[in-house]
PDB file of C-alpha atoms and ligand atoms in Angstrom:
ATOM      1  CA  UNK A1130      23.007  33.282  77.086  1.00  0.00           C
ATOM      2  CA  UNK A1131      21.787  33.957  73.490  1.00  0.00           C
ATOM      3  CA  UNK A1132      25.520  32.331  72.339  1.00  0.00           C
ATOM      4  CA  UNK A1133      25.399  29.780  75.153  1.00  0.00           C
ATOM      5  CA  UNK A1134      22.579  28.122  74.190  1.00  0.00           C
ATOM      6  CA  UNK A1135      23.418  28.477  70.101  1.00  0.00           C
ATOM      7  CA  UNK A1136      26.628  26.923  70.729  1.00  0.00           C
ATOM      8  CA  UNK A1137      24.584  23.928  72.291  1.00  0.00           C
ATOM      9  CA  UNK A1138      22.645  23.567  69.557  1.00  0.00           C
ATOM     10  CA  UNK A1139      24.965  23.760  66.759  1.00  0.00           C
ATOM     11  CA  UNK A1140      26.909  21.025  68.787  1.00  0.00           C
ATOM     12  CA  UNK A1141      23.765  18.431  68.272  1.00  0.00           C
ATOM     13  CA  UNK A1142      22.797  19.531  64.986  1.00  0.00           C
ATOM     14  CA  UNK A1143      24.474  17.547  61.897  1.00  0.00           C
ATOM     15  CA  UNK A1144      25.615  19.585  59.229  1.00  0.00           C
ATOM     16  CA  UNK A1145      23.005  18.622  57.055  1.00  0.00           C
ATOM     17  CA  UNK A1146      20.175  20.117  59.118  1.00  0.00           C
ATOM     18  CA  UNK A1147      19.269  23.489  58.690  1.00  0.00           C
ATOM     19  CA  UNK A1148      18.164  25.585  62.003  1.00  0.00           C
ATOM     20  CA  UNK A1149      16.146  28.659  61.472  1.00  0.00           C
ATOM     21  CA  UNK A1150      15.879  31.078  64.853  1.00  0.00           C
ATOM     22  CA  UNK A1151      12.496  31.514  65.387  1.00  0.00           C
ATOM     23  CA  UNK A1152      12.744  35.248  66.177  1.00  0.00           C
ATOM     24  CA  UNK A1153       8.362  36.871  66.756  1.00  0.00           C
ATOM     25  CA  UNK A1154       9.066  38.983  69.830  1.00  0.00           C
ATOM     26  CA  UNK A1155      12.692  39.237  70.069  1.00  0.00           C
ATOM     27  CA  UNK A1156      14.310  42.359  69.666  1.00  0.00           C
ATOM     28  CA  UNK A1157      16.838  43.430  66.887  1.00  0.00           C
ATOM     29  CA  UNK A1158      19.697  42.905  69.761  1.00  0.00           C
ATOM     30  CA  UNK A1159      18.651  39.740  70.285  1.00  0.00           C
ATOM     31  CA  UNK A1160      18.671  38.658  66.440  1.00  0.00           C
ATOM     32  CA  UNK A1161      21.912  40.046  66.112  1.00  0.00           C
ATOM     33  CA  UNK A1162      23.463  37.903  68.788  1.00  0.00           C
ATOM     34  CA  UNK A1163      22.033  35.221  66.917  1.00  0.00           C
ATOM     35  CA  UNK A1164      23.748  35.942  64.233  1.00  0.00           C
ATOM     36  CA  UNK A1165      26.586  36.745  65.934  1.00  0.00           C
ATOM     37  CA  UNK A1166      26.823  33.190  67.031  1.00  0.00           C
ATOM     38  CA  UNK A1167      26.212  31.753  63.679  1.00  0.00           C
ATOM     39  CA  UNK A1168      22.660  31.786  62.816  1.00  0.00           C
ATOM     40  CA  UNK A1169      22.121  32.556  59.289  1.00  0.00           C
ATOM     41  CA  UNK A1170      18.295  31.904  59.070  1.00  0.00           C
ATOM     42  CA  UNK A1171      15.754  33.520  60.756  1.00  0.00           C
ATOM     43  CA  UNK A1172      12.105  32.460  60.936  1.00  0.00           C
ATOM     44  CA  UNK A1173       9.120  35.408  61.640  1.00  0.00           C
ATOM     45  CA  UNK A1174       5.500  35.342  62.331  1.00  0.00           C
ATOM     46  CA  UNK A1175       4.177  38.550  60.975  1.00  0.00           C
ATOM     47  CA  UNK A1176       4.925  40.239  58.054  1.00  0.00           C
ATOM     48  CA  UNK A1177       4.550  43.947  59.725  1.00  0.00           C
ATOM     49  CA  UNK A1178       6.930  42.730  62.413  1.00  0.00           C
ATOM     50  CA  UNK A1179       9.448  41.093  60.054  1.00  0.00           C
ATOM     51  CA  UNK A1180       9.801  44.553  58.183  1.00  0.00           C
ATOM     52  CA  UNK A1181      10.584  46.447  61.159  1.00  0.00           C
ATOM     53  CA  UNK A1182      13.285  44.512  62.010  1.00  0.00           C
ATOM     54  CA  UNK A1183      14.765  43.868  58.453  1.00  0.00           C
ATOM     55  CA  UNK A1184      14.796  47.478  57.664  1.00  0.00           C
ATOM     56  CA  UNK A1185      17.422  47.184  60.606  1.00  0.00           C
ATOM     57  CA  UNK A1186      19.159  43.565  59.677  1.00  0.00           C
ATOM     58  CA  UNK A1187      18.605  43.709  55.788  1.00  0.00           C
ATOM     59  CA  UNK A1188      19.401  40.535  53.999  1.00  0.00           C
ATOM     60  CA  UNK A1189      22.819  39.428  55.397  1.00  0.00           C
ATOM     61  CA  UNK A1190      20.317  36.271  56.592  1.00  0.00           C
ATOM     62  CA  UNK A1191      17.516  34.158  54.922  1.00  0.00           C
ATOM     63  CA  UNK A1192      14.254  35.831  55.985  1.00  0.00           C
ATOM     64  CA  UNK A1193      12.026  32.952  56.674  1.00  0.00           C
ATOM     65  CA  UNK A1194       8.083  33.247  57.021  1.00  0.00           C
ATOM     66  CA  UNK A1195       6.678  30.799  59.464  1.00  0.00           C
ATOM     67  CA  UNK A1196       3.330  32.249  60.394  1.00  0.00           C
ATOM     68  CA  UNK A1197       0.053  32.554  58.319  1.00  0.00           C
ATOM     69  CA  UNK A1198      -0.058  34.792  55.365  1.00  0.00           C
ATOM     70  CA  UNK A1199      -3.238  37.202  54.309  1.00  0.00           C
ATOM     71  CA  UNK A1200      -3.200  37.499  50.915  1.00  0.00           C
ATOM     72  CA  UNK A1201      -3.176  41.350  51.901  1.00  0.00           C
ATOM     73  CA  UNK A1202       0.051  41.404  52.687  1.00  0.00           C
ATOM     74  CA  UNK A1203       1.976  39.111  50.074  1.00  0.00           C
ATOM     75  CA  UNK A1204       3.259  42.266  48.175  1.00  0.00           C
ATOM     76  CA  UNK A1205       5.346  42.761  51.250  1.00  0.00           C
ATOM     77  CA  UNK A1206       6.157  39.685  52.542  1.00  0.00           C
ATOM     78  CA  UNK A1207       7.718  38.903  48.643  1.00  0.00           C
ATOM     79  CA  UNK A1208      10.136  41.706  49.427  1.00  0.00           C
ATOM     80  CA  UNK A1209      11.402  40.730  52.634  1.00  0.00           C
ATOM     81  CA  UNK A1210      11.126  37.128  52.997  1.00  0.00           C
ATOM     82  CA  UNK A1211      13.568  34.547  51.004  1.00  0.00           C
ATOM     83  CA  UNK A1212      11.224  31.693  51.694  1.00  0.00           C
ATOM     84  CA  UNK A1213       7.669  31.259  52.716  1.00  0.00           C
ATOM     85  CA  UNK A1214       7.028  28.518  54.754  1.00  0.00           C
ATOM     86  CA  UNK A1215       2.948  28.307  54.922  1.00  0.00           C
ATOM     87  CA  UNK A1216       1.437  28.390  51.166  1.00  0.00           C
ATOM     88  CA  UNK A1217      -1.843  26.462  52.419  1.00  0.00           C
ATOM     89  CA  UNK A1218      -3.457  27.434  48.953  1.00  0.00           C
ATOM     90  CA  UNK A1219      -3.706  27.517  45.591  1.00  0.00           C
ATOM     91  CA  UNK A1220      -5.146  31.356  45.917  1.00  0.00           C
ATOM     92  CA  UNK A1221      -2.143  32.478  47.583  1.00  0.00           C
ATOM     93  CA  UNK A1222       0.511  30.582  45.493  1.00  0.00           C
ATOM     94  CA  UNK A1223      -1.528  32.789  42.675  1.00  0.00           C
ATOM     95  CA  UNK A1224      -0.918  36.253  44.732  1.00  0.00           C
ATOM     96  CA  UNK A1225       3.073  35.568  45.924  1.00  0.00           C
ATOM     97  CA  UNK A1226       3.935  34.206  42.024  1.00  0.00           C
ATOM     98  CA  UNK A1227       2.313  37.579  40.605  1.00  0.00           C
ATOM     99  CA  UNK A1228       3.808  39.582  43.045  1.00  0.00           C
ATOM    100  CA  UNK A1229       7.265  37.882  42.993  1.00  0.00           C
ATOM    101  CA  UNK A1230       7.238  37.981  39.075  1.00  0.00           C
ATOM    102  CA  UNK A1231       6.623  42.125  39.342  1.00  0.00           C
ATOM    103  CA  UNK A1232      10.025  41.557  41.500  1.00  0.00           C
ATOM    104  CA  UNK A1233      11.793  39.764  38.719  1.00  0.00           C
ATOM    105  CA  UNK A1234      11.718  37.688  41.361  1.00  0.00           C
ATOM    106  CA  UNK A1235      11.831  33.471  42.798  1.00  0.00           C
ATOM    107  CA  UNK A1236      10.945  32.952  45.901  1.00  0.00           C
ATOM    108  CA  UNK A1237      11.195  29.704  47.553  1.00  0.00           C
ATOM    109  CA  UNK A1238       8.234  28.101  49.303  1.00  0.00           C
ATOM    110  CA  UNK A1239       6.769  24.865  51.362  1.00  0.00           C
ATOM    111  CA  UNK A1240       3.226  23.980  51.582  1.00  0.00           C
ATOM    112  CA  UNK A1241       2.167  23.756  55.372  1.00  0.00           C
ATOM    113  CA  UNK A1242       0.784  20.385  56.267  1.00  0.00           C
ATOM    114  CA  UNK A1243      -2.230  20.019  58.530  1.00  0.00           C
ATOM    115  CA  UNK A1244      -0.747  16.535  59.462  1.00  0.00           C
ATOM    116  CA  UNK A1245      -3.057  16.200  62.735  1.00  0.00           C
ATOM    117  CA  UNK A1246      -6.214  17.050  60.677  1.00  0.00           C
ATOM    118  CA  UNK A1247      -6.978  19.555  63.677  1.00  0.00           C
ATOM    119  CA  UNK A1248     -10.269  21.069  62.626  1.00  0.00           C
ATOM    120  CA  UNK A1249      -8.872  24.805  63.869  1.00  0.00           C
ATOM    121  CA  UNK A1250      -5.065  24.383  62.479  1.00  0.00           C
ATOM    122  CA  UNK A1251      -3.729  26.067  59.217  1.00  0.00           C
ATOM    123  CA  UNK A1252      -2.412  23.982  56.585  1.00  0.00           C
ATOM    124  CA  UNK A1253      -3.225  21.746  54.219  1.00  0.00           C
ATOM    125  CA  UNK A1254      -4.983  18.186  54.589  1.00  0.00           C
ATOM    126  CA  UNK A1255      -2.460  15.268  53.842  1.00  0.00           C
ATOM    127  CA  UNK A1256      -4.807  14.245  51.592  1.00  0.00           C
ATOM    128  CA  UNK A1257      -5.299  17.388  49.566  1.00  0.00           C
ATOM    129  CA  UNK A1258      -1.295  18.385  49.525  1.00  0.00           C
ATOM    130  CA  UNK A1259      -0.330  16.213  46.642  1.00  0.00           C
ATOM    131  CA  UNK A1260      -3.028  17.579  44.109  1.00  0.00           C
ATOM    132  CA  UNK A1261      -1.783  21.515  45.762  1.00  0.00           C
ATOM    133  CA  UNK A1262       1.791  20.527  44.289  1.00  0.00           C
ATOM    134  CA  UNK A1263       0.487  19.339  41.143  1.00  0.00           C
ATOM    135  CA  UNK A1264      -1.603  22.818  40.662  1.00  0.00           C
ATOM    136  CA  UNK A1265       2.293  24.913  41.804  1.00  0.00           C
ATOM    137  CA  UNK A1266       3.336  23.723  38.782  1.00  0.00           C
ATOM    138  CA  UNK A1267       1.896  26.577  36.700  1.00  0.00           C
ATOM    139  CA  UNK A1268       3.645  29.143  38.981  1.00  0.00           C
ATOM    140  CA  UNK A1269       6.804  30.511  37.374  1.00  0.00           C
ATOM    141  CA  UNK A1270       7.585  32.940  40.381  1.00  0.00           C
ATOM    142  CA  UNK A1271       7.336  29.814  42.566  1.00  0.00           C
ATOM    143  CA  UNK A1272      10.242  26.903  43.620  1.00  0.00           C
ATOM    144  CA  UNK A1273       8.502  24.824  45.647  1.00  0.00           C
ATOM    145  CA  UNK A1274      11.010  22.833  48.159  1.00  0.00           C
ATOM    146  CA  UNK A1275       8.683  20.768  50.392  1.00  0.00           C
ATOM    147  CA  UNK A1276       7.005  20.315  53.288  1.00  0.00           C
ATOM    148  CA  UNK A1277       6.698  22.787  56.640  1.00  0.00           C
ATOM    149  CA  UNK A1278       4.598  21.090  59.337  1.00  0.00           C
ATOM    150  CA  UNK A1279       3.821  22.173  62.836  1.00  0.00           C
ATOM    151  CA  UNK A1280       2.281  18.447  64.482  1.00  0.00           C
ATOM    152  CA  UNK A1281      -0.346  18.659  67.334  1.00  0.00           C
ATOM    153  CA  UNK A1282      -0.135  21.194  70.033  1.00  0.00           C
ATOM    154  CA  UNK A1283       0.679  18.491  72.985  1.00  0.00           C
ATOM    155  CA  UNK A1284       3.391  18.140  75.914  1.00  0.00           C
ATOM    156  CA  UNK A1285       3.795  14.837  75.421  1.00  0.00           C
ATOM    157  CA  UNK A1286       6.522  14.665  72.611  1.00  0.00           C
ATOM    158  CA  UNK A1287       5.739  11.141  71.556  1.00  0.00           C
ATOM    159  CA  UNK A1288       1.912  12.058  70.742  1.00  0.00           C
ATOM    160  CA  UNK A1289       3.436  14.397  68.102  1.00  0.00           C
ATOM    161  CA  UNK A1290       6.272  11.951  66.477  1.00  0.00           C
ATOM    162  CA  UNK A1291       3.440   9.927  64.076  1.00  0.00           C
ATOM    163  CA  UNK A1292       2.481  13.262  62.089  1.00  0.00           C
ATOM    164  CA  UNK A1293       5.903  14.330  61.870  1.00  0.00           C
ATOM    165  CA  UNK A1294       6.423  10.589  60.498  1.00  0.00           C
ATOM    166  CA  UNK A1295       3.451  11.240  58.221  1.00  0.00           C
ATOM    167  CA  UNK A1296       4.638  14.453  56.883  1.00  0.00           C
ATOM    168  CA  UNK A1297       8.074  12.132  55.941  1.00  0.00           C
ATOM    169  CA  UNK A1298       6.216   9.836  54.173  1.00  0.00           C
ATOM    170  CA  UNK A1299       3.553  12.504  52.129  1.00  0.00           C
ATOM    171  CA  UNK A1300       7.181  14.683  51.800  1.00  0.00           C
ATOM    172  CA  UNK A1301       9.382  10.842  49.784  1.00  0.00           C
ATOM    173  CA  UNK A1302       5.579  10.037  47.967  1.00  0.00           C
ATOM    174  CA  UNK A1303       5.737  13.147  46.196  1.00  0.00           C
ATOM    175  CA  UNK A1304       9.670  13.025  45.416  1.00  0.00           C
ATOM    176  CA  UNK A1305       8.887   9.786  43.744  1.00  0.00           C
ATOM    177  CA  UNK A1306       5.714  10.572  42.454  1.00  0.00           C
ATOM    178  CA  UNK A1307       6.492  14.011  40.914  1.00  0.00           C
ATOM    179  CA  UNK A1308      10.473  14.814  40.773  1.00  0.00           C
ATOM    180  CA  UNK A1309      11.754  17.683  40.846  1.00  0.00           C
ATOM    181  CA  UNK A1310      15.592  18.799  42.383  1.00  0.00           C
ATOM    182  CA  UNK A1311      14.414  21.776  43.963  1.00  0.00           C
ATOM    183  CA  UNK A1312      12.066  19.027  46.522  1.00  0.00           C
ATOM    184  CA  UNK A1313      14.812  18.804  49.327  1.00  0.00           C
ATOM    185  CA  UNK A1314      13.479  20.865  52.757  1.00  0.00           C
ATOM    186  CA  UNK A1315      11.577  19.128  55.416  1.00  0.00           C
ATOM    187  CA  UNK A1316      10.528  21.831  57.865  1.00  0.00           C
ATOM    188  CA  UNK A1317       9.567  20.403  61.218  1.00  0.00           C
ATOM    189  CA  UNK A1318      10.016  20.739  64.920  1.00  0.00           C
ATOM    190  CA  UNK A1319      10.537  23.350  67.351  1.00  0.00           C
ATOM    191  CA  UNK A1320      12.384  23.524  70.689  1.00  0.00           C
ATOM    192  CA  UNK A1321      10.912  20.633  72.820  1.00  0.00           C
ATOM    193  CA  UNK A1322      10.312  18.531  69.443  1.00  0.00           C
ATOM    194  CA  UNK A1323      13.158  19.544  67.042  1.00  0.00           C
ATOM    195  CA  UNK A1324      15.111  16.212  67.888  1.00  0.00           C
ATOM    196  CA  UNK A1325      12.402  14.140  67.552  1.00  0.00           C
ATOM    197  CA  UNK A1326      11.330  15.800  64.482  1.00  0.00           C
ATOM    198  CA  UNK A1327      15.024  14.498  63.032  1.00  0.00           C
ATOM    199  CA  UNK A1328      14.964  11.181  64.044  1.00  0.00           C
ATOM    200  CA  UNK A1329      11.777  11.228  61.872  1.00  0.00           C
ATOM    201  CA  UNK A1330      13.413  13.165  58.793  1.00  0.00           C
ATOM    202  CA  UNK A1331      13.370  16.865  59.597  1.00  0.00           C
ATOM    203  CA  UNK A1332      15.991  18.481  57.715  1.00  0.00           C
ATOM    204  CA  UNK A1333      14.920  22.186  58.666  1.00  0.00           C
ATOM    205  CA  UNK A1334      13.972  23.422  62.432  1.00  0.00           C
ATOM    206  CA  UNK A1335      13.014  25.971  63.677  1.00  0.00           C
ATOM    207  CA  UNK A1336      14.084  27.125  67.250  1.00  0.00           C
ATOM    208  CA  UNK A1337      13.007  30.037  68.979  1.00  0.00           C
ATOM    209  CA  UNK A1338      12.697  29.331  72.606  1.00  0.00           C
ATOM    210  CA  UNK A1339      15.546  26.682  73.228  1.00  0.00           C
ATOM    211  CA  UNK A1340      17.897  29.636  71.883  1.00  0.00           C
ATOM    212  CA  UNK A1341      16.639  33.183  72.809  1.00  0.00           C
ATOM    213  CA  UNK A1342      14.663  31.613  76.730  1.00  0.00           C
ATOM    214  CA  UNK A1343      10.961  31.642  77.344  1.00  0.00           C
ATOM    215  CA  UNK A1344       9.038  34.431  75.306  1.00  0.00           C
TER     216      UNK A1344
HETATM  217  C1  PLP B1906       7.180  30.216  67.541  1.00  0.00           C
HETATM  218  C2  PLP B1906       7.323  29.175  66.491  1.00  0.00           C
HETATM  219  C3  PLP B1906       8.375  28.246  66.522  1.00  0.00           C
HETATM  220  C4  PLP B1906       9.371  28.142  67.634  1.00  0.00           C
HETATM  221  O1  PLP B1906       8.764  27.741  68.827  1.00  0.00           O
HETATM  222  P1  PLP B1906       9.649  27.472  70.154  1.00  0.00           P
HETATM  223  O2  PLP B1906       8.802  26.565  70.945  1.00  0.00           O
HETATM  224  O3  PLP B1906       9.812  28.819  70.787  1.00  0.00           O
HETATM  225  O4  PLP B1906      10.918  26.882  69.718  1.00  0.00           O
HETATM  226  C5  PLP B1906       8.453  27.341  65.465  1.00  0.00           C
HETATM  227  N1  PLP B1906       7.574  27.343  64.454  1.00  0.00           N
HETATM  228  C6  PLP B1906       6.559  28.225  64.383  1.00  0.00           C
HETATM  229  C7  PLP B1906       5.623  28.173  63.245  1.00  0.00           C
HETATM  230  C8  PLP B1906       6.389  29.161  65.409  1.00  0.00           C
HETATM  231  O5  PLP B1906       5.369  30.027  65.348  1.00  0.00           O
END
């Protein structure tokens, strides 16, 4: 099933775009089939959850974190995670680049775009995520990569395809407007939006549903 459906999705999927299993509830067994069948990013919601299961897996995948993260429990999530996906502040860049630097460490992260402006959402304000990658730049524990967004929470896919076309256009602005080569991931769309979210730029998904079934 696991490989069935994996198999399917590698076939659409250009080389160029990277799929991370979105993996909150799903066993070890499950994640292992995933790998099994080629996955080599994973994608967790909670840190405490994410340590059970890489003290089985370990790091022969990218850990990524997809879900919120309390400042509480960024000495962890440092350890275990290669990337974190949703820096939404300049409080907790401060906390993961003091905690990755005790590490020797560099993680990789994206700032999480609130690109609906949903009042009860996570993320950061388009408007506000430009100055937030000016202020990274003191952060020497820090690469910041781009942009994660997760659009509005709607069935109708085409209600969702302006924000992830927004996110495109904040995500080239701030290539042009403040270069760097480490600016090259575009995190957005899940399973019943990942192939919209491509047509409108996406170069990272993440897939939990369309590969493991319904949670
Ligand atoms: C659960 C989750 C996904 C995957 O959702 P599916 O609809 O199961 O593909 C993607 N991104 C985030 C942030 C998630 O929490």
């Amino acid at each position: 099933m696991i490989a069935q459906n994996l198999k399917k999705i590698f076939a659409q999927l250009k080389p160029e775009i990277k799929l991370v299993a979105a993996s909150k509830t799903r066993t070890t067994e499950e994640i292992e089939q995933a790998i099994a069948a080629g996955v080599t990013s994973i994608g967790e919601n909670y840190v405490q959850e994410a340590l059970k299961k890489y003290e089985v897996i370990g790091s022969r995948v990218n850990w990524h974190l997809i879900g919120h993260l309390q400042k509480n429990k960024a000495k962890i999530a440092v350890k275990i995670f290669d990337i974190i996906e949703t820096v939404d502040s300049i409080a907790l860049a401060a906390v993961l680049d003091k905690e990755s630097a005790k590490l020797s460490k560099v993680i990789d992260i994206l700032i999480e775009v609130n690109s609906a402006k949903e009042p009860a959402k996570r993320g950061v304000l388009p408007q506000n995520v430009e100055e937030l990658v000016r202020e990274l730049g003191v952060f020497k524990n820090l690469r910041l990569r781009g942009l994660m967004t997760m659009g509005p929470l709607s069935q109708d896919m085409q209600a969702i395809r302006p924000y992830f076309r927004k996110t495109k256009e904040l995500f080239e602005s701030i290539k042009t407007s403040q270069p760097s080569r480490d600016w090259n991931l575009l995190s957005m769309g899940m399973s019943d939006s990942y192939e919209i979210a491509i047509v409108e730029g996406a170069n990272m998904v993440r897939i939990g549903t369309a590969i493991f079934g319904p949670r």
